[in-house]
Coordinates of C-alpha atoms and ligand atoms in Angstrom, one line a residue:
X1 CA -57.7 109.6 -41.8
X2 CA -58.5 109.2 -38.1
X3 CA -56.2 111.0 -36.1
X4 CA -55.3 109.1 -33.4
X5 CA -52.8 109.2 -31.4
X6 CA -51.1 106.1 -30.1
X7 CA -50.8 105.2 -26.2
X8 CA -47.2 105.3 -25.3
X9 CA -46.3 102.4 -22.2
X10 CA -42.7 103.6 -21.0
X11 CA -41.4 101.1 -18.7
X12 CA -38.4 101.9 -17.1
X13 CA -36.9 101.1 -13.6
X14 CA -34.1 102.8 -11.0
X15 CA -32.1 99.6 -10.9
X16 CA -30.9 97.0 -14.0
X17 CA -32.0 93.8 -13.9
X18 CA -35.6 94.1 -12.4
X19 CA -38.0 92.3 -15.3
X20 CA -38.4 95.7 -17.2
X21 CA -37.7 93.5 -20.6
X22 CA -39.6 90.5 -19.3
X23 CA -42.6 93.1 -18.7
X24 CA -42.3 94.9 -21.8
X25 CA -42.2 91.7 -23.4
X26 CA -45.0 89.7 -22.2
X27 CA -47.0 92.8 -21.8
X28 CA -46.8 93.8 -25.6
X29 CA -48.0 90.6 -26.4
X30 CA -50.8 90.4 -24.0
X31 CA -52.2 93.6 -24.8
X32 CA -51.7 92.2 -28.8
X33 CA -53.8 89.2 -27.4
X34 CA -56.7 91.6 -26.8
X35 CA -56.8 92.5 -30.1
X36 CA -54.7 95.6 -29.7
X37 CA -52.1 96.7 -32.4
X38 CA -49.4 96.8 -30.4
X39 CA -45.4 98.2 -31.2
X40 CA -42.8 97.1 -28.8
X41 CA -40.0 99.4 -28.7
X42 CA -36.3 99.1 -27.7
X43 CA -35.3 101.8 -25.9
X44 CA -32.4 100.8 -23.4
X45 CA -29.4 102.7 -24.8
X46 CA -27.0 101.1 -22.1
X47 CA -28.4 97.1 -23.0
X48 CA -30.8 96.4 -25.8
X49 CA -32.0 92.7 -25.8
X50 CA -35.9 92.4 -26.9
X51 CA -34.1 90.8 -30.2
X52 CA -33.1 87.8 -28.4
X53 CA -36.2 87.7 -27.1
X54 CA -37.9 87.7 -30.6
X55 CA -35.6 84.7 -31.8
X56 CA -32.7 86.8 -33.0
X57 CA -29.1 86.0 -32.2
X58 CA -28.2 89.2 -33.8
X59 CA -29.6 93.0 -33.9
X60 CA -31.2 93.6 -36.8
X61 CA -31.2 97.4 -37.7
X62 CA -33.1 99.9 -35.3
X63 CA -33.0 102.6 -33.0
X64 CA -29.5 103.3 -32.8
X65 CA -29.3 103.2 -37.5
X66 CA -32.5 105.3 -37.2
X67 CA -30.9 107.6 -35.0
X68 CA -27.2 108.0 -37.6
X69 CA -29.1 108.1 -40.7
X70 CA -30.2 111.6 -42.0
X71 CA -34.2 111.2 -42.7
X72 CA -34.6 107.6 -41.8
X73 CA -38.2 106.7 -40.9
X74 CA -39.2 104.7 -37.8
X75 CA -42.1 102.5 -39.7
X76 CA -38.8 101.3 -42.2
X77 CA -37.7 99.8 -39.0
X78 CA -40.8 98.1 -37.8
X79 CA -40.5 94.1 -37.3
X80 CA -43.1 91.7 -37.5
X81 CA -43.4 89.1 -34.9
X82 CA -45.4 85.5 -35.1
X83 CA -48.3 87.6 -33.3
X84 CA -50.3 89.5 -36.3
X85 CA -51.0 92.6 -33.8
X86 CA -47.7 92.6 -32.2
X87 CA -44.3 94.3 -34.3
X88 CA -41.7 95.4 -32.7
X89 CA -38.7 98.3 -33.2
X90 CA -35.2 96.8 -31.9
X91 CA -32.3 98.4 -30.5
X92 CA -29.3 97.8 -32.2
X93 CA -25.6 97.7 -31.9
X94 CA -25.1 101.5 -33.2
X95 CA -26.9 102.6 -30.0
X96 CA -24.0 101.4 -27.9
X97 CA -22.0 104.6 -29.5
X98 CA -24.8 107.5 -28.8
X99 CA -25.7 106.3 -24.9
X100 CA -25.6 109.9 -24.6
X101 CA -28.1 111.3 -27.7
X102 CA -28.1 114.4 -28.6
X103 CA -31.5 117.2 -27.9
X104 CA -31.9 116.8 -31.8
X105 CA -32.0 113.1 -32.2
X106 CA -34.1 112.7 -28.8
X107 CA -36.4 115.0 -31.0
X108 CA -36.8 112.9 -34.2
X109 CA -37.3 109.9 -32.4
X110 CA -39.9 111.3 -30.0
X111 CA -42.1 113.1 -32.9
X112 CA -42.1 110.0 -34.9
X113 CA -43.0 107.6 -32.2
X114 CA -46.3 109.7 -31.7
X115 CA -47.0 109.2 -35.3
X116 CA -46.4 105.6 -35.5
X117 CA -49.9 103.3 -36.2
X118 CA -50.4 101.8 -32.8
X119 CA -53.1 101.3 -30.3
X120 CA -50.2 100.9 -27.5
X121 CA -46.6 101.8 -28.0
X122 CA -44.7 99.9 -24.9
X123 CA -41.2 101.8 -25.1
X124 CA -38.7 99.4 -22.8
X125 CA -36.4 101.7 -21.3
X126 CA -32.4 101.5 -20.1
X127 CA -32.3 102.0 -15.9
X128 CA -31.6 104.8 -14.0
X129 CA -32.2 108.2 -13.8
X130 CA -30.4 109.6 -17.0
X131 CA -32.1 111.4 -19.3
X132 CA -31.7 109.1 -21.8
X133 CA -34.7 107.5 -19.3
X134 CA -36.2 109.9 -18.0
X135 CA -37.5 112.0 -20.9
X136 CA -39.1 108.9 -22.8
X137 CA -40.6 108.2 -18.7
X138 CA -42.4 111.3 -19.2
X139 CA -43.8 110.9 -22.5
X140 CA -46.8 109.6 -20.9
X141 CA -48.3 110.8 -16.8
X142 CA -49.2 106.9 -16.5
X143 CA -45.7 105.1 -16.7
X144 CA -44.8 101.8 -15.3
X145 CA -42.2 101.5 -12.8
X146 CA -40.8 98.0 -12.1
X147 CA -39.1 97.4 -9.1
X148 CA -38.0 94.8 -6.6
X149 CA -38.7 94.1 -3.4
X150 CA -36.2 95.6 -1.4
X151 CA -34.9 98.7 0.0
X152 CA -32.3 99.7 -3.0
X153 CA -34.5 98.8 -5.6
X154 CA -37.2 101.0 -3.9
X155 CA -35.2 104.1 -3.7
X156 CA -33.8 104.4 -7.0
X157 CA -37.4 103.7 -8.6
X158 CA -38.3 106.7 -5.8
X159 CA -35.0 108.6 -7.5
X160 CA -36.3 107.9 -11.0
X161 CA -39.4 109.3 -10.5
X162 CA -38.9 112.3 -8.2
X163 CA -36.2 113.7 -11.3
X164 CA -39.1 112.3 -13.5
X165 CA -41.3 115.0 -11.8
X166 CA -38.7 117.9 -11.9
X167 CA -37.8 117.3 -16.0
X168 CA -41.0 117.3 -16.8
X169 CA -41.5 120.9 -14.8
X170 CA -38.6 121.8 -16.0
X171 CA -39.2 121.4 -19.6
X172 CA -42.9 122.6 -19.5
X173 CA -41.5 126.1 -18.2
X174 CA -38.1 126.6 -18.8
X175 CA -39.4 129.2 -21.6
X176 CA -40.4 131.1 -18.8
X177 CA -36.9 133.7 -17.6
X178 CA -37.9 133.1 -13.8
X179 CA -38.6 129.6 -14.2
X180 CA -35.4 128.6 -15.8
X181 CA -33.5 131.1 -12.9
X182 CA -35.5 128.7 -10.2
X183 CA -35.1 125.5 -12.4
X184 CA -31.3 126.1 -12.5
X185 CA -30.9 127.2 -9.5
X186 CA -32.3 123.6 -8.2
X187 CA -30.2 121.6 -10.8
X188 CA -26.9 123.3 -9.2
X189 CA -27.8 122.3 -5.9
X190 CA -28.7 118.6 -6.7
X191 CA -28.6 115.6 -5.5
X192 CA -29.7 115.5 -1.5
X193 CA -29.7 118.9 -1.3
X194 CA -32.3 119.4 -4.0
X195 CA -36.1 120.4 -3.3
X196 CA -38.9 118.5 -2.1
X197 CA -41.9 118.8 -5.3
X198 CA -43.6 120.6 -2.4
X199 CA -41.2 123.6 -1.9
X200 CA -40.6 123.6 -6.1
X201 CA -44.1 124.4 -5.8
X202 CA -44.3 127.1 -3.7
X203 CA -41.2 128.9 -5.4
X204 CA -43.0 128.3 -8.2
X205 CA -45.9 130.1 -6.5
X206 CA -44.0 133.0 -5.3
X207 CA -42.8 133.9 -8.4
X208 CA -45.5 133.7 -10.8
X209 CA -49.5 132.1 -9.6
X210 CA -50.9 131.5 -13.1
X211 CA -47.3 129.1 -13.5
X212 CA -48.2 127.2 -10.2
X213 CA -51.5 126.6 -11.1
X214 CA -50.0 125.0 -14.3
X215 CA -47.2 123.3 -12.3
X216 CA -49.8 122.0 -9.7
X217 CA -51.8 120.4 -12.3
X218 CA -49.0 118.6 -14.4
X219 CA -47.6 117.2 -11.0
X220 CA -51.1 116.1 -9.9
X221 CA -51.5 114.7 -13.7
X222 CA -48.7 112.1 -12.9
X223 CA -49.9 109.1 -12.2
X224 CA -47.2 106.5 -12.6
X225 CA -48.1 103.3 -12.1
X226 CA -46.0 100.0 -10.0
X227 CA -45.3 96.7 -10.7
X228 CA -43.5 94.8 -7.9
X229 CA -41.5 92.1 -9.5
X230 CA -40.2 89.0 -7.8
X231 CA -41.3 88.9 -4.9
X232 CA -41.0 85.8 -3.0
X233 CA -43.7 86.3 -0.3
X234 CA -47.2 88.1 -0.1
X235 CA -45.8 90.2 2.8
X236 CA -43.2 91.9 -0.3
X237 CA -46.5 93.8 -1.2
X238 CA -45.0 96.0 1.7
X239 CA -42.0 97.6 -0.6
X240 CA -44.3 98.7 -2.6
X241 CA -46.4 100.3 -0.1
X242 CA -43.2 102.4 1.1
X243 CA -42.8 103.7 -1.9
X244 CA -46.2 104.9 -2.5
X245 CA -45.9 106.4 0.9
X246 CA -42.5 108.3 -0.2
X247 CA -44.1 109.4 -3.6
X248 CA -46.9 110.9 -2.0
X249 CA -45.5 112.2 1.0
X250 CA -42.4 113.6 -1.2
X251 CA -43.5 114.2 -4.6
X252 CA -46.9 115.1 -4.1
X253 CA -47.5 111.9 -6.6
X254 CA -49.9 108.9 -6.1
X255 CA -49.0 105.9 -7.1
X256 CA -51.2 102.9 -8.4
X257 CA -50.6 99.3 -8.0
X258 CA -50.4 97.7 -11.3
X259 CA -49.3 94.4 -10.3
X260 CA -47.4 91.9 -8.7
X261 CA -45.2 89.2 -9.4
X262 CA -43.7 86.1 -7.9
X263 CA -39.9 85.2 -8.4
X264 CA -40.2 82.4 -10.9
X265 CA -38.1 79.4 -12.5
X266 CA -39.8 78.9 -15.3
X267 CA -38.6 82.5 -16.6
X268 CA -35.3 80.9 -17.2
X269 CA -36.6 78.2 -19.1
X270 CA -38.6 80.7 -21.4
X271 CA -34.9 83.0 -21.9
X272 CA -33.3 80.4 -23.1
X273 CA -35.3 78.9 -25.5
X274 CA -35.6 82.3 -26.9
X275 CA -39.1 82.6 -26.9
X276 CA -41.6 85.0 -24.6
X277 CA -43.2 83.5 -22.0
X278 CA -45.9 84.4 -23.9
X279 CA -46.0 81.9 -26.3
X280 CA -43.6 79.1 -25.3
X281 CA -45.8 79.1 -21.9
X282 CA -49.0 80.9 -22.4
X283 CA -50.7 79.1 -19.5
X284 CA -47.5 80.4 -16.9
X285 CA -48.6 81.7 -14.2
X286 CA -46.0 84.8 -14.6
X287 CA -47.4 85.8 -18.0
X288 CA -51.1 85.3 -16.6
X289 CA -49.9 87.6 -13.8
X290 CA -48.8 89.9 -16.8
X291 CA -51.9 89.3 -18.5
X292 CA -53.8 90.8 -15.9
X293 CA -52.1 94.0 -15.9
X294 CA -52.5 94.2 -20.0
X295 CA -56.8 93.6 -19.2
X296 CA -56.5 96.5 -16.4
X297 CA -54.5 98.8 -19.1
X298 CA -56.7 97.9 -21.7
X299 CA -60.0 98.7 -19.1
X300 CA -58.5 102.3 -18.4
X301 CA -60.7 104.6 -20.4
X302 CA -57.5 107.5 -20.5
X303 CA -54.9 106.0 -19.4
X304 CA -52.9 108.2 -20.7
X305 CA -54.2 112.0 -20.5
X306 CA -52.4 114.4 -23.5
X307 CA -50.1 116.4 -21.6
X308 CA -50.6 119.8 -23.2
X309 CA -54.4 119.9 -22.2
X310 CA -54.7 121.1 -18.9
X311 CA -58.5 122.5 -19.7
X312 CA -59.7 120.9 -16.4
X313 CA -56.9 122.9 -14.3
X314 CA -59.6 125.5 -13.6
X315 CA -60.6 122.9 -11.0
X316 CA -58.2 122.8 -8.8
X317 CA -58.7 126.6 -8.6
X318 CA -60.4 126.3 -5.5
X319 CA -57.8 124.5 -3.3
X320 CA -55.2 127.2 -4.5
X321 CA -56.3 129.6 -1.6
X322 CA -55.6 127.1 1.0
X323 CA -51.8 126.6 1.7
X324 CA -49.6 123.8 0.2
X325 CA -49.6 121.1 3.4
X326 CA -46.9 121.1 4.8
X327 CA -45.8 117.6 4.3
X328 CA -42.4 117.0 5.5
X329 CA -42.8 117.4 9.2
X330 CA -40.1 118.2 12.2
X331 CA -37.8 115.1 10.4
X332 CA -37.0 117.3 7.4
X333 CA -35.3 119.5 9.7
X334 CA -32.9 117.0 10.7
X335 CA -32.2 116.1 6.7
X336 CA -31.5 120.1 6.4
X337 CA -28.7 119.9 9.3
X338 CA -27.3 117.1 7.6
X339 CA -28.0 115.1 10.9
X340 CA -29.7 112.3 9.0
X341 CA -29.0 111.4 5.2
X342 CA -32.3 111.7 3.2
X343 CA -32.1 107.7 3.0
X344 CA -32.6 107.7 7.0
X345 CA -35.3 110.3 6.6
X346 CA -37.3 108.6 3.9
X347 CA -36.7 105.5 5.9
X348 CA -38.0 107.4 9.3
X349 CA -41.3 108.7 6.9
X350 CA -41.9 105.5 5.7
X351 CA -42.0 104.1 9.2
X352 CA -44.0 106.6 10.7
X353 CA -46.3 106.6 7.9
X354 CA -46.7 102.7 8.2
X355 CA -47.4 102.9 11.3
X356 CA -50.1 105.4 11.4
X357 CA -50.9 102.4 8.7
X358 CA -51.2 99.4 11.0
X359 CA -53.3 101.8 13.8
X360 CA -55.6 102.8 11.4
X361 CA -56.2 99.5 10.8
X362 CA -56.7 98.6 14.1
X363 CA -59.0 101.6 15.2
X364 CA -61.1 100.1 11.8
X365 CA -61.1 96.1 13.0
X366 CA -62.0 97.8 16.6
X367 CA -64.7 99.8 15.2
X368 CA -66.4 96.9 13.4
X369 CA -65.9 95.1 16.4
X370 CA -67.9 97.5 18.9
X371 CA -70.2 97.5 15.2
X372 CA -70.9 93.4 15.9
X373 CA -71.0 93.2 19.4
X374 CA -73.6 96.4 19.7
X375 CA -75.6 94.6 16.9
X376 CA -75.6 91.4 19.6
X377 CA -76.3 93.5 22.3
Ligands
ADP401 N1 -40.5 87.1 -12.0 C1 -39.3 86.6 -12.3 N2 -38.9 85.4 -11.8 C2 -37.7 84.9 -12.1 N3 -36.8 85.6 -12.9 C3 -37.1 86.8 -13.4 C4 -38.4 87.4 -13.1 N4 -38.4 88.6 -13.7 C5 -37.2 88.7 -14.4 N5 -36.4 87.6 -14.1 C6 -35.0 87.4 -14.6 O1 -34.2 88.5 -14.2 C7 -33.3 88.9 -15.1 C8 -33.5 90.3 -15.5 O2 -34.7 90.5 -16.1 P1 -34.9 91.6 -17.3 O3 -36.3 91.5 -17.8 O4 -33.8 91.4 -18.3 O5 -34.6 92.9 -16.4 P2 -34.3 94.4 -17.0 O6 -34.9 94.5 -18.3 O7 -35.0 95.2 -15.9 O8 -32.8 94.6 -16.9 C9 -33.5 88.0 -16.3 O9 -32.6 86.9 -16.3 C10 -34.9 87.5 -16.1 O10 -35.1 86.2 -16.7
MG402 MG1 -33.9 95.1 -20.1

């Protein structure tokens, strides 16, 4: 047999309520439309609801049953929907009781999703930055990030992905006695306080090269990607950009634009008649919106890169005898005297950094300018 290994989709968001479900949704069955075998999975611990989605008005057995029983087996729990390429896993009412699941039960489920018969496995997650999220997130270095067009939204996505970056360090090296010392050391000081992916890095460095050449390469490997969701005006593409500037300014991550979607009445309509907008509105200018992303996920040749092949790391050998930039500037400083909170200093980045934006801009429209009128001249 052909062994090949499914693509897994997380989608997952900072904040509840953002159209993670609605994307998961419509996505899985556009990608099914292409004539991939698709598996949509429930994977929000704190609010299952693709059922009702899919017609049902109660859970039927999934994740939270596969998770009690001894030696269940995902593909028992594998639904078929009206959609011959599309199935789906649902989340059930026993997952309510193991929001928190244990290292060994996060363990079964994640080795048998890999082994699950798919072309694209799109795992809709709960929000936040729990666990619970954060190590199906990282399951794949292209993820999709849902957020909303304004500032809260924004930053918890930005939270979500920078603990995204440090789990996923965290449990590629925490075999490592001086890595877990430094790793520990980080998760005691949390929250505000914590490292920039930056100065991780050059701990990292300090303590052992071959590790931060490793590191380096995982955290350049990320490469979530961002779907804006209701936005009510073009100018909401903005939000977006801010936190592609954090992520790259912060994290050392860059983000891609995935897509971008308008706030819409006629998703009501399709949530309560129980049906996807999918099929009770294929023509919808929401699920065309959606359809576009599944033709740009289906177009990426490796979307998603195997995370234990780092082969190509030897690449990046050249840039390791030039310093790590130095990409928190004199601001930073301020955030360390607890004179500004880190809110008003990614604010203050982001500002700076749009700005240096807009002039760039300018300096281009002027240069094409002088272009035009020395071509007249
Ligand atoms: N583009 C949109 N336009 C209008 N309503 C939307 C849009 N996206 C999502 N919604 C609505 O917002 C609510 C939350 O969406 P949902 O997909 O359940 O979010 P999540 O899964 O992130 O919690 C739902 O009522 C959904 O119908
Ligand atoms: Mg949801």
């Amino acid at each position: 047999m052909e062994d090949k290994q499914p693509v897994i989709i997380p989608v997952a968001s900072g904040k509840g309520g953002v159209g993670k479900t609605l994307i998961s949704v419509n996505l899985a069955y556009a990608l099914a439309n292409l004539g991939k075998k698709v598996i949509l999975m429930d994977l929000d611990f704190g609010g299952a609801n693709i059922h009702t989605c899919m017609g049902y008005s109660v859970a039927p057995d999934g994740i939270g049953n596969f998770l009690n029983q001894r030696n269940s087996k995902l593909p028992n729990y594998i639904l078929s929907t009206g959609n011959k390429n599309l199935s789906f896993i649902s989340g059930d009412a026993e997952m309510v009781g193991i929001a928190n699941i244990t290292a060994a039960q996060k363990k079964k489920l994640i080795s048998q999703i890999f082994h699950l018969d798919a072309d694209y496995i799109i795992l809709d997650l709960g929000a936040g930055s729990s666990y619970n999220t954060v190590d199906f997130f990282i399951l794949s270095s292209c993820g999709i990030l849902v957020a909303m067009p304004e500032l809260t939204s924004i930053l918890n996505a930005y939270s979500l992905l920078k603990t995204s970056v440090f789990r996923r360090l965290f449990l590629e090296f925490k075999s490592i006695p001086e890595m877990k010392d430094l790793f520990n050391e980080q998760i005691k000081k949390g929250g505000e306080d914590a490292w920039k992916v930056s100065e991780l890095l050059q701990m990292i460095k300090n303590v052992s090269p071959a590790t931060f050449l490793k590191a380096r390469y995982f955290v350049n490997e990320m490469s979530p990607k961002l779907i804006i969701n209701m936005a009510t005006s073009p100018s909401d593409l903005e939000m977006g950009e801010k936190i592609r500037k954090i992520s790259h300014s912060f994290l050392n991550i860059d983000m891609e634009y995935l897509g971008f979607l308008y706030r819409d009445k006629n998703v009501h309509d399709s949530i309560n008649k129980r049906q996807p907008l999918a099929v009770s509105n294929p023509t919808n200018q929401t699920y065309q919106s959606i359809a576009k992303v599944a033709y740009k996920i289906a177009s990426l040749n490796k979307l998603q890169k195997s995370s234990h092949d780092y082969e190509d790391y030897e690449e990046i050998l050249d840039e390791i005898t030039e310093d790590l930039p130095s990409k928190i500037s004199g601001y930073s400083e301020l955030a360390d005297e607890n004179l500004i909170s880190i809110n008003d200093l990614v604010a203050l980045v982001t500002n700076q950094e749009y700005e240096n934006l807009m002039l760039k801009k300018e300096i281009e429209s002027l240069k094409k300018q002088l272009l035009q009128y020395g071509k007249k001249a």
